[in-house]
């Protein structure tokens, strides 16, 4: 008699392998659960790879000094503006490409993809100039102490000067995701992270003929890893195997299309700029309590990003499914996909929050041996994780709006919850009410929870189903 006890396991492994390989391309028909799985697996792995950049850097930089960690925290906060622009552009790219793919118009999708690349390169040139010319002033503006400003100047110049690698890495992966080729995005980040993991200790501590460059070496390693990842992306995007193929001999700058994409991107950029600037204000408030508090906050933030970015994988899957199914004229299927993604995300982040609340000190201590930094990092981790379950819904629904091309709604909601609520509440609790850093962390948990509740109520109204892209 044939043994079939392993059949479910083997079937599951085969399904997982197919998801990683990216064999499924049409997500407008068949099982929604299957579509989510086939999209989310490579997207989650992609986001894990993106989060590794931050974790690897903070791990090695933590071996240098608390000042070095604080420097990375300040510049990472400034880089969040670059990330916001990259993600904002990515929203328009994913929404437009997914809609054209749903309409079975791959050439139109490729044309839109090229125009977003033009916009990204132009924007990155401006940030490179600012970062190189005003590195010292940026650190001072962020409240860095004189020692930190001196030590972090070169790091700032390299990271901000090479921001084009961040822009393109995010944007081209968004193009792949919109087309349903999430596996390609995952592979690009595996390559970039593998190089960063290899180069970080070499450039920071030195190896053979390579001298120890400390904090500056971390910046060089990260920028090089991302740059090679971008080269791989461009190679795929212009190759014959890509679902969206950019042929250089045929592409032209389309001012009208660029204008449309910028209009959509501005909403997305504004949406993430609101969140980013609120984080910048929180960093500045934290800096007033000393380098140890800032370092602890930075470590907690990196750990949180390590779990939130994989959750963005599920959220991005929802965005792709919404865009493609709206393009195919199936709004009910699009909505059902969102609720399923949200439920899966709640299960994941709920489990993670329990682990972090119980073992906060252990996880923070992996990145620093400074007792005060560990104390404040653990405090931040515990309080912020209290809002994880709500945030799980907020992330998915926010990306669903974006996937539909409705960037105005999440922008307005972010403005209300982050600027009107989070920042003033953090300042009020931390300083006038004397709660110190704990007040900042409570404000974060409260604001993300309220944002999720409001997002659910607005999403149920269904106006996002009628947005034209």
Tab-separated table of C-alpha atoms in Angstrom:
chain	number	residue	atom	x	y	z
A	1	UNK	CA	0.000	0.000	0.000
A	2	UNK	CA	1.336	3.423	-0.938
A	3	UNK	CA	2.244	5.675	2.030
A	4	UNK	CA	0.448	9.001	1.713
A	5	UNK	CA	1.141	10.384	5.193
A	6	UNK	CA	3.641	12.902	3.862
A	7	UNK	CA	1.469	14.036	0.982
A	8	UNK	CA	0.133	17.197	2.736
A	9	UNK	CA	3.672	18.147	3.815
A	10	UNK	CA	5.104	17.570	0.366
A	11	UNK	CA	2.219	19.462	-1.181
A	12	UNK	CA	2.809	22.366	1.194
A	13	UNK	CA	6.517	22.442	0.422
A	14	UNK	CA	5.798	22.380	-3.297
A	15	UNK	CA	3.354	25.274	-2.913
A	16	UNK	CA	5.930	27.260	-0.923
A	17	UNK	CA	8.579	26.570	-3.548
A	18	UNK	CA	6.253	27.730	-6.313
A	19	UNK	CA	5.594	30.934	-4.394
A	20	UNK	CA	9.309	31.609	-3.973
A	21	UNK	CA	9.910	30.865	-7.648
A	22	UNK	CA	7.045	33.179	-8.608
A	23	UNK	CA	5.300	30.788	-10.988
A	24	UNK	CA	1.816	32.257	-10.535
A	25	UNK	CA	1.296	35.457	-12.562
A	26	UNK	CA	-2.475	36.019	-12.887
A	27	UNK	CA	-4.061	37.013	-9.583
A	28	UNK	CA	-7.424	38.142	-10.930
A	29	UNK	CA	-8.924	34.648	-10.876
A	30	UNK	CA	-8.912	31.501	-8.766
A	31	UNK	CA	-8.537	31.225	-4.994
A	32	UNK	CA	-7.953	34.519	-3.160
A	33	UNK	CA	-6.125	32.677	-0.385
A	34	UNK	CA	-3.834	31.132	-2.985
A	35	UNK	CA	-3.214	34.517	-4.626
A	36	UNK	CA	-2.332	36.072	-1.262
A	37	UNK	CA	0.044	33.234	-0.486
A	38	UNK	CA	1.781	33.361	-3.877
A	39	UNK	CA	2.248	37.122	-3.612
A	40	UNK	CA	2.872	37.469	0.111
A	41	UNK	CA	5.607	34.816	0.508
A	42	UNK	CA	8.150	36.534	-1.777
A	43	UNK	CA	7.016	39.974	-0.582
A	44	UNK	CA	7.514	39.008	3.063
A	45	UNK	CA	10.954	37.627	2.234
A	46	UNK	CA	11.673	40.836	0.331
A	47	UNK	CA	10.720	42.969	3.331
A	48	UNK	CA	12.795	40.766	5.627
A	49	UNK	CA	15.752	41.435	3.378
A	50	UNK	CA	15.067	45.185	3.471
A	51	UNK	CA	14.878	45.150	7.270
A	52	UNK	CA	18.191	43.289	7.448
A	53	UNK	CA	19.982	46.394	6.147
A	54	UNK	CA	19.027	48.238	9.327
A	55	UNK	CA	19.612	45.320	11.687
A	56	UNK	CA	23.045	44.386	10.282
A	57	UNK	CA	24.234	47.994	10.334
A	58	UNK	CA	23.082	48.665	13.899
A	59	UNK	CA	24.589	45.362	15.066
A	60	UNK	CA	28.076	46.175	13.809
A	61	UNK	CA	27.899	49.900	14.541
A	62	UNK	CA	26.874	49.040	18.105
A	63	UNK	CA	30.349	47.522	18.539
A	64	UNK	CA	31.927	50.943	17.902
A	65	UNK	CA	30.227	53.239	20.446
A	66	UNK	CA	26.925	54.625	21.710
A	67	UNK	CA	27.709	57.821	19.787
A	68	UNK	CA	27.993	55.830	16.569
A	69	UNK	CA	24.583	54.238	17.182
A	70	UNK	CA	23.076	57.646	17.913
A	71	UNK	CA	24.575	58.990	14.663
A	72	UNK	CA	22.989	56.192	12.671
A	73	UNK	CA	19.681	56.925	14.416
A	74	UNK	CA	19.774	60.582	13.428
A	75	UNK	CA	20.725	59.936	9.799
A	76	UNK	CA	18.273	57.077	9.497
A	77	UNK	CA	15.616	59.535	10.582
A	78	UNK	CA	16.724	61.998	7.906
A	79	UNK	CA	16.861	59.159	5.365
A	80	UNK	CA	13.243	58.474	6.187
A	81	UNK	CA	12.487	61.522	4.039
A	82	UNK	CA	14.234	59.784	1.136
A	83	UNK	CA	12.365	56.583	1.959
A	84	UNK	CA	9.127	58.570	2.015
A	85	UNK	CA	9.742	59.943	-1.467
A	86	UNK	CA	10.807	56.524	-2.750
A	87	UNK	CA	7.750	54.869	-1.237
A	88	UNK	CA	5.495	57.661	-2.478
A	89	UNK	CA	6.777	57.111	-6.020
A	90	UNK	CA	6.433	53.388	-5.475
A	91	UNK	CA	2.753	53.807	-4.635
A	92	UNK	CA	2.044	55.412	-8.005
A	93	UNK	CA	4.212	52.828	-9.773
A	94	UNK	CA	2.525	49.834	-8.118
A	95	UNK	CA	-1.007	51.212	-8.560
A	96	UNK	CA	-0.498	52.160	-12.217
A	97	UNK	CA	1.413	49.046	-13.217
A	98	UNK	CA	-1.023	46.728	-11.409
A	99	UNK	CA	-4.022	48.450	-13.032
A	100	UNK	CA	-2.482	48.148	-16.525
A	101	UNK	CA	-1.587	44.489	-15.918
A	102	UNK	CA	-5.157	43.825	-14.769
A	103	UNK	CA	-6.317	45.425	-18.028
A	104	UNK	CA	-3.887	43.166	-19.966
A	105	UNK	CA	-1.778	46.125	-21.224
A	106	UNK	CA	1.880	45.225	-20.423
A	107	UNK	CA	3.367	47.789	-22.843
A	108	UNK	CA	1.468	50.615	-21.158
A	109	UNK	CA	2.684	49.278	-17.807
A	110	UNK	CA	6.297	49.364	-19.037
A	111	UNK	CA	5.912	52.948	-20.255
A	112	UNK	CA	4.597	54.052	-16.853
A	113	UNK	CA	7.455	52.217	-15.122
A	114	UNK	CA	10.064	54.094	-17.165
A	115	UNK	CA	8.564	57.491	-16.379
A	116	UNK	CA	8.686	56.772	-12.623
A	117	UNK	CA	12.404	55.963	-12.959
A	118	UNK	CA	13.004	59.357	-14.565
A	119	UNK	CA	11.232	61.096	-11.673
A	120	UNK	CA	13.213	59.116	-9.067
A	121	UNK	CA	16.597	59.896	-10.564
A	122	UNK	CA	15.843	63.623	-10.728
A	123	UNK	CA	14.700	63.665	-7.090
A	124	UNK	CA	17.755	61.729	-5.885
A	125	UNK	CA	20.155	64.234	-7.472
A	126	UNK	CA	18.709	67.010	-5.304
A	127	UNK	CA	19.074	64.970	-2.098
A	128	UNK	CA	22.629	63.953	-2.987
A	129	UNK	CA	23.652	67.589	-3.355
A	130	UNK	CA	22.046	68.562	-0.040
A	131	UNK	CA	23.585	65.609	1.820
A	132	UNK	CA	27.097	66.197	0.528
A	133	UNK	CA	27.130	69.977	0.948
A	134	UNK	CA	25.278	70.272	4.279
A	135	UNK	CA	26.132	67.086	6.207
A	136	UNK	CA	27.355	68.954	9.283
A	137	UNK	CA	24.375	71.279	9.363
A	138	UNK	CA	21.932	68.369	9.078
A	139	UNK	CA	23.417	66.663	12.140
A	140	UNK	CA	23.334	69.926	14.091
A	141	UNK	CA	19.743	70.575	13.072
A	142	UNK	CA	18.795	67.123	14.393
A	143	UNK	CA	20.211	68.024	17.803
A	144	UNK	CA	23.447	66.049	17.574
A	145	UNK	CA	26.121	66.792	20.168
A	146	UNK	CA	29.459	68.264	18.909
A	147	UNK	CA	31.242	64.887	19.170
A	148	UNK	CA	28.467	63.174	17.246
A	149	UNK	CA	28.519	65.845	14.535
A	150	UNK	CA	32.263	65.443	14.040
A	151	UNK	CA	32.219	61.644	13.972
A	152	UNK	CA	29.125	61.343	11.794
A	153	UNK	CA	29.869	63.855	9.064
A	154	UNK	CA	31.465	61.417	6.588
A	155	UNK	CA	28.793	58.810	7.275
A	156	UNK	CA	26.107	61.387	6.506
A	157	UNK	CA	27.756	62.471	3.243
A	158	UNK	CA	28.044	58.900	1.952
A	159	UNK	CA	24.553	57.737	2.941
A	160	UNK	CA	22.724	60.832	1.678
A	161	UNK	CA	25.035	61.209	-1.324
A	162	UNK	CA	24.229	57.667	-2.436
A	163	UNK	CA	20.483	57.953	-1.886
A	164	UNK	CA	19.804	57.121	-5.558
A	165	UNK	CA	20.433	53.479	-4.689
A	166	UNK	CA	17.643	53.616	-2.093
A	167	UNK	CA	15.275	55.364	-4.488
A	168	UNK	CA	15.773	52.910	-7.330
A	169	UNK	CA	15.855	49.804	-5.144
A	170	UNK	CA	12.438	50.700	-3.706
A	171	UNK	CA	10.935	51.891	-6.972
A	172	UNK	CA	11.969	49.046	-9.270
A	173	UNK	CA	10.818	46.522	-6.685
A	174	UNK	CA	7.460	48.335	-6.606
A	175	UNK	CA	7.269	47.941	-10.383
A	176	UNK	CA	7.944	44.221	-10.065
A	177	UNK	CA	5.293	43.909	-7.342
A	178	UNK	CA	2.679	45.754	-9.382
A	179	UNK	CA	3.267	43.298	-12.203
A	180	UNK	CA	2.931	40.364	-9.812
A	181	UNK	CA	6.653	39.507	-10.119
A	182	UNK	CA	7.322	39.765	-6.393
A	183	UNK	CA	10.008	37.077	-6.610
A	184	UNK	CA	12.262	39.387	-8.617
A	185	UNK	CA	12.018	42.045	-5.914
A	186	UNK	CA	12.942	39.431	-3.318
A	187	UNK	CA	15.989	38.278	-5.284
A	188	UNK	CA	17.289	41.826	-5.724
A	189	UNK	CA	17.224	42.417	-1.964
A	190	UNK	CA	18.786	39.029	-1.191
A	191	UNK	CA	21.711	40.031	-3.389
A	192	UNK	CA	22.003	43.531	-1.894
A	193	UNK	CA	21.759	42.254	1.691
A	194	UNK	CA	24.188	39.422	1.141
A	195	UNK	CA	26.784	41.934	-0.019
A	196	UNK	CA	26.020	44.290	2.877
A	197	UNK	CA	26.378	41.446	5.373
A	198	UNK	CA	29.745	40.537	3.863
A	199	UNK	CA	31.113	44.060	3.411
A	200	UNK	CA	29.972	45.643	6.701
A	201	UNK	CA	32.523	43.966	9.017
A	202	UNK	CA	35.260	44.267	6.385
A	203	UNK	CA	34.905	48.025	5.938
A	204	UNK	CA	34.037	48.809	9.571
A	205	UNK	CA	36.766	46.781	11.306
A	206	UNK	CA	39.210	46.205	8.445
A	207	UNK	CA	40.373	43.004	6.794
A	208	UNK	CA	43.653	42.338	4.983
A	209	UNK	CA	44.500	45.326	2.795
A	210	UNK	CA	41.211	47.048	3.650
A	211	UNK	CA	41.736	49.512	6.549
A	212	UNK	CA	39.282	49.856	9.430
A	213	UNK	CA	36.976	52.764	8.555
A	214	UNK	CA	34.494	52.575	11.428
A	215	UNK	CA	31.204	54.354	10.904
A	216	UNK	CA	32.254	55.552	7.450
A	217	UNK	CA	32.846	51.927	6.444
A	218	UNK	CA	29.261	51.022	7.364
A	219	UNK	CA	27.994	53.691	4.979
A	220	UNK	CA	30.239	52.472	2.151
A	221	UNK	CA	29.205	48.834	2.612
A	222	UNK	CA	25.473	49.618	2.662
A	223	UNK	CA	25.634	51.901	-0.377
A	224	UNK	CA	27.694	49.377	-2.378
A	225	UNK	CA	25.310	46.542	-1.550
A	226	UNK	CA	22.295	48.561	-2.641
A	227	UNK	CA	24.029	49.752	-5.822
A	228	UNK	CA	24.766	46.227	-6.995
A	229	UNK	CA	21.183	45.251	-6.186
A	230	UNK	CA	19.973	48.086	-8.445
A	231	UNK	CA	22.249	46.923	-11.272
A	232	UNK	CA	20.657	43.480	-11.032
A	233	UNK	CA	17.164	45.028	-11.083
A	234	UNK	CA	17.903	47.042	-14.232
A	235	UNK	CA	19.322	43.932	-15.888
A	236	UNK	CA	16.086	42.030	-15.217
A	237	UNK	CA	13.811	44.963	-16.077
A	238	UNK	CA	15.384	45.286	-19.515
A	239	UNK	CA	15.651	41.542	-20.163
A	240	UNK	CA	13.395	39.350	-22.268
A	241	UNK	CA	12.109	37.321	-19.290
A	242	UNK	CA	10.566	40.271	-17.417
A	243	UNK	CA	6.790	40.583	-17.452
A	244	UNK	CA	7.326	44.325	-17.802
A	245	UNK	CA	10.173	44.926	-20.209
A	246	UNK	CA	11.722	48.345	-20.746
A	247	UNK	CA	13.344	48.533	-24.185
A	248	UNK	CA	15.687	51.509	-24.254
A	249	UNK	CA	15.356	52.015	-28.025
A	250	UNK	CA	11.587	52.493	-27.683
A	251	UNK	CA	11.223	54.520	-24.500
A	252	UNK	CA	10.596	58.229	-24.603
A	253	UNK	CA	10.034	60.786	-21.874
A	254	UNK	CA	6.279	61.332	-21.731
A	255	UNK	CA	5.657	64.668	-20.031
A	256	UNK	CA	1.905	64.133	-19.792
A	257	UNK	CA	2.297	60.721	-18.146
A	258	UNK	CA	5.032	62.065	-15.853
A	259	UNK	CA	2.626	64.788	-14.767
A	260	UNK	CA	-0.062	62.216	-13.948
A	261	UNK	CA	2.390	60.045	-12.025
A	262	UNK	CA	3.760	63.023	-10.094
A	263	UNK	CA	0.234	64.060	-9.161
A	264	UNK	CA	-0.453	60.605	-7.760
A	265	UNK	CA	3.017	60.394	-6.203
A	266	UNK	CA	2.597	63.700	-4.388
A	267	UNK	CA	-0.262	62.210	-2.430
A	268	UNK	CA	1.830	59.157	-1.606
A	269	UNK	CA	4.903	61.231	-0.794
A	270	UNK	CA	2.838	63.536	1.394
A	271	UNK	CA	1.348	60.505	3.117
A	272	UNK	CA	4.718	59.069	4.083
A	273	UNK	CA	6.344	62.443	4.653
A	274	UNK	CA	3.722	63.050	7.331
A	275	UNK	CA	4.670	59.814	9.061
A	276	UNK	CA	8.368	60.422	8.527
A	277	UNK	CA	8.385	63.971	9.871
A	278	UNK	CA	6.440	62.840	12.911
A	279	UNK	CA	9.229	60.318	13.567
A	280	UNK	CA	11.787	63.099	13.109
A	281	UNK	CA	10.020	65.190	15.748
A	282	UNK	CA	9.933	62.201	18.080
A	283	UNK	CA	13.674	61.648	17.573
A	284	UNK	CA	14.318	65.294	18.383
A	285	UNK	CA	12.220	65.011	21.560
A	286	UNK	CA	14.121	61.824	22.483
A	287	UNK	CA	17.487	63.495	21.868
A	288	UNK	CA	16.709	65.977	24.640
A	289	UNK	CA	16.961	63.129	27.163
A	290	UNK	CA	20.536	62.158	26.141
A	291	UNK	CA	22.432	59.780	23.842
A	292	UNK	CA	21.466	56.676	25.852
A	293	UNK	CA	17.752	57.335	25.364
A	294	UNK	CA	18.314	58.096	21.683
A	295	UNK	CA	20.407	54.947	21.227
A	296	UNK	CA	17.788	52.800	22.986
A	297	UNK	CA	15.040	54.330	20.861
A	298	UNK	CA	17.104	53.676	17.705
A	299	UNK	CA	17.680	50.027	18.595
A	300	UNK	CA	14.001	49.485	19.429
A	301	UNK	CA	13.036	51.158	16.167
A	302	UNK	CA	15.329	48.833	14.199
A	303	UNK	CA	13.905	45.768	15.934
A	304	UNK	CA	10.374	46.989	15.273
A	305	UNK	CA	11.191	47.592	11.611
A	306	UNK	CA	12.467	44.033	11.391
A	307	UNK	CA	8.936	42.791	12.118
A	308	UNK	CA	6.893	45.570	10.549
A	309	UNK	CA	8.627	45.342	7.176
A	310	UNK	CA	7.634	41.686	6.728
A	311	UNK	CA	4.084	42.792	7.551
A	312	UNK	CA	4.420	45.244	4.695
A	313	UNK	CA	4.798	42.128	2.562
A	314	UNK	CA	1.200	41.206	3.316
A	315	UNK	CA	0.177	44.844	2.896
A	316	UNK	CA	1.896	45.072	-0.482
A	317	UNK	CA	0.193	41.849	-1.537
A	318	UNK	CA	-3.126	43.533	-0.739
A	319	UNK	CA	-2.132	46.578	-2.834
A	320	UNK	CA	-1.251	44.424	-5.842
A	321	UNK	CA	-4.450	42.391	-5.556
A	322	UNK	CA	-6.567	45.543	-5.275
A	323	UNK	CA	-4.927	47.178	-8.302
A	324	UNK	CA	-5.061	44.135	-10.549
A	325	UNK	CA	-8.616	43.153	-9.604
A	326	UNK	CA	-9.942	46.690	-10.040
A	327	UNK	CA	-8.254	46.725	-13.442
A	328	UNK	CA	-10.021	43.463	-14.246
A	329	UNK	CA	-13.369	44.924	-13.135
A	330	UNK	CA	-13.678	42.841	-9.955
A	331	UNK	CA	-14.037	45.255	-6.994
A	332	UNK	CA	-15.665	42.675	-4.691
A	333	UNK	CA	-12.733	40.317	-5.147
A	334	UNK	CA	-10.402	43.229	-4.397
A	335	UNK	CA	-12.194	43.966	-1.115
A	336	UNK	CA	-12.260	40.315	-0.041
A	337	UNK	CA	-8.502	40.147	-0.629
A	338	UNK	CA	-7.919	43.074	1.729
A	339	UNK	CA	-9.854	41.581	4.647
A	340	UNK	CA	-8.062	38.249	4.299
A	341	UNK	CA	-4.630	39.953	4.213
A	342	UNK	CA	-5.552	41.991	7.294
A	343	UNK	CA	-6.578	38.924	9.286
A	344	UNK	CA	-3.326	37.137	8.469
A	345	UNK	CA	-1.364	40.238	9.479
A	346	UNK	CA	-3.170	40.432	12.842
A	347	UNK	CA	-2.199	36.843	13.613
A	348	UNK	CA	1.448	37.519	12.743
A	349	UNK	CA	1.915	40.822	14.572
A	350	UNK	CA	-0.113	39.623	17.541
A	351	UNK	CA	2.299	36.727	18.033
A	352	UNK	CA	5.318	38.994	17.564
A	353	UNK	CA	4.046	41.511	20.131
A	354	UNK	CA	3.821	38.792	22.787
A	355	UNK	CA	7.395	37.691	22.120
A	356	UNK	CA	8.754	41.246	22.281
A	357	UNK	CA	6.814	42.244	25.392
A	358	UNK	CA	8.127	39.190	27.255
A	359	UNK	CA	11.722	39.343	26.006
A	360	UNK	CA	12.286	43.054	25.359
A	361	UNK	CA	15.571	43.322	27.304
A	362	UNK	CA	17.000	40.229	25.625
A	363	UNK	CA	16.397	41.532	22.106
A	364	UNK	CA	17.677	45.051	22.800
A	365	UNK	CA	20.780	43.709	24.585
A	366	UNK	CA	21.767	41.909	21.385
A	367	UNK	CA	22.635	45.301	19.928
A	368	UNK	CA	24.159	47.162	22.885
A	369	UNK	CA	25.860	46.447	26.215
A	370	UNK	CA	25.054	49.911	27.575
A	371	UNK	CA	22.667	49.361	30.518
A	372	UNK	CA	20.748	52.612	30.069
A	373	UNK	CA	20.368	52.139	26.317
A	374	UNK	CA	19.029	48.618	26.928
A	375	UNK	CA	16.588	49.914	29.563
A	376	UNK	CA	15.089	52.589	27.327
A	377	UNK	CA	15.133	50.367	24.264
A	378	UNK	CA	13.165	47.674	26.118
A	379	UNK	CA	10.731	50.290	27.399
A	380	UNK	CA	10.113	51.537	23.855
A	381	UNK	CA	9.682	48.016	22.524
A	382	UNK	CA	7.095	47.050	25.138
A	383	UNK	CA	4.923	50.143	24.837
A	384	UNK	CA	4.946	50.360	21.036
A	385	UNK	CA	4.126	46.648	20.680
A	386	UNK	CA	0.915	47.256	22.602
A	387	UNK	CA	-0.437	48.833	19.399
A	388	UNK	CA	0.743	46.062	17.074
A	389	UNK	CA	-2.607	44.289	16.632
A	390	UNK	CA	-4.334	47.543	15.628
A	391	UNK	CA	-1.405	48.499	13.424
A	392	UNK	CA	-1.765	45.192	11.544
A	393	UNK	CA	-5.144	46.323	10.197
A	394	UNK	CA	-3.979	49.880	9.583
A	395	UNK	CA	-1.020	48.796	7.455
A	396	UNK	CA	-3.036	46.544	5.156
A	397	UNK	CA	-5.952	48.943	4.690
A	398	UNK	CA	-3.629	51.894	4.082
A	399	UNK	CA	-1.873	49.974	1.310
A	400	UNK	CA	-5.231	48.857	-0.096
A	401	UNK	CA	-6.201	52.516	-0.560
A	402	UNK	CA	-2.868	53.123	-2.284
A	403	UNK	CA	-3.238	50.070	-4.519
A	404	UNK	CA	-6.568	51.465	-5.682
A	405	UNK	CA	-4.914	54.800	-6.480
A	406	UNK	CA	-6.735	56.577	-3.628
A	407	UNK	CA	-3.716	58.248	-2.024
A	408	UNK	CA	-5.669	61.190	-0.602
A	409	UNK	CA	-7.546	59.205	2.044
A	410	UNK	CA	-4.543	57.650	3.847
A	411	UNK	CA	-2.678	60.965	3.552
A	412	UNK	CA	-5.451	62.789	5.402
A	413	UNK	CA	-5.743	60.049	8.031
A	414	UNK	CA	-1.970	60.074	8.603
A	415	UNK	CA	-2.016	63.842	9.019
A	416	UNK	CA	-4.730	63.675	11.664
A	417	UNK	CA	-3.261	60.786	13.634
A	418	UNK	CA	0.451	61.646	13.416
A	419	UNK	CA	0.647	65.439	13.368
A	420	UNK	CA	-2.544	66.429	15.144
A	421	UNK	CA	-2.381	63.598	17.699
A	422	UNK	CA	0.966	61.782	18.007
A	423	UNK	CA	3.551	64.588	18.075
A	424	UNK	CA	1.685	66.961	20.445
A	425	UNK	CA	0.744	64.041	22.700
A	426	UNK	CA	4.339	62.801	22.824
A	427	UNK	CA	5.629	66.241	23.804
A	428	UNK	CA	2.855	66.756	26.359
A	429	UNK	CA	3.398	63.394	28.052
A	430	UNK	CA	7.200	63.501	27.911
A	431	UNK	CA	7.827	67.048	29.134
A	432	UNK	CA	4.955	69.037	30.684
A	433	UNK	CA	3.470	65.937	32.349
A	434	UNK	CA	6.929	64.676	33.304
A	435	UNK	CA	6.655	61.112	31.972
A	436	UNK	CA	9.948	61.381	30.083
A	437	UNK	CA	10.750	58.904	27.270
A	438	UNK	CA	7.885	56.646	28.369
A	439	UNK	CA	5.440	59.361	27.303
A	440	UNK	CA	6.843	59.297	23.767
A	441	UNK	CA	6.371	55.549	23.477
A	442	UNK	CA	2.799	55.679	24.824
A	443	UNK	CA	1.931	58.364	22.264
A	444	UNK	CA	3.201	56.162	19.422
A	445	UNK	CA	1.103	53.174	20.508
A	446	UNK	CA	-2.009	55.313	20.932
A	447	UNK	CA	-1.736	57.063	17.562
A	448	UNK	CA	-1.213	53.910	15.468
A	449	UNK	CA	-4.183	52.264	17.195
A	450	UNK	CA	-6.501	55.189	16.507
A	451	UNK	CA	-5.293	55.379	12.891
A	452	UNK	CA	-6.235	51.730	12.359
A	453	UNK	CA	-9.762	52.162	13.738
A	454	UNK	CA	-10.483	55.209	11.572
A	455	UNK	CA	-9.008	53.496	8.478
A	456	UNK	CA	-11.330	50.506	8.893
A	457	UNK	CA	-14.398	52.748	9.149
A	458	UNK	CA	-13.468	54.756	6.034
A	459	UNK	CA	-12.527	51.662	4.020
A	460	UNK	CA	-15.945	50.108	4.612
A	461	UNK	CA	-17.585	53.052	2.833
A	462	UNK	CA	-16.143	51.709	-0.461
A	463	UNK	CA	-15.386	54.958	-2.323
A	464	UNK	CA	-11.896	53.635	-3.176
A	465	UNK	CA	-13.513	51.209	-5.662
A	466	UNK	CA	-14.384	54.041	-8.071
A	467	UNK	CA	-10.965	55.776	-8.261
A	468	UNK	CA	-9.602	56.144	-11.810
A	469	UNK	CA	-5.910	55.413	-12.473
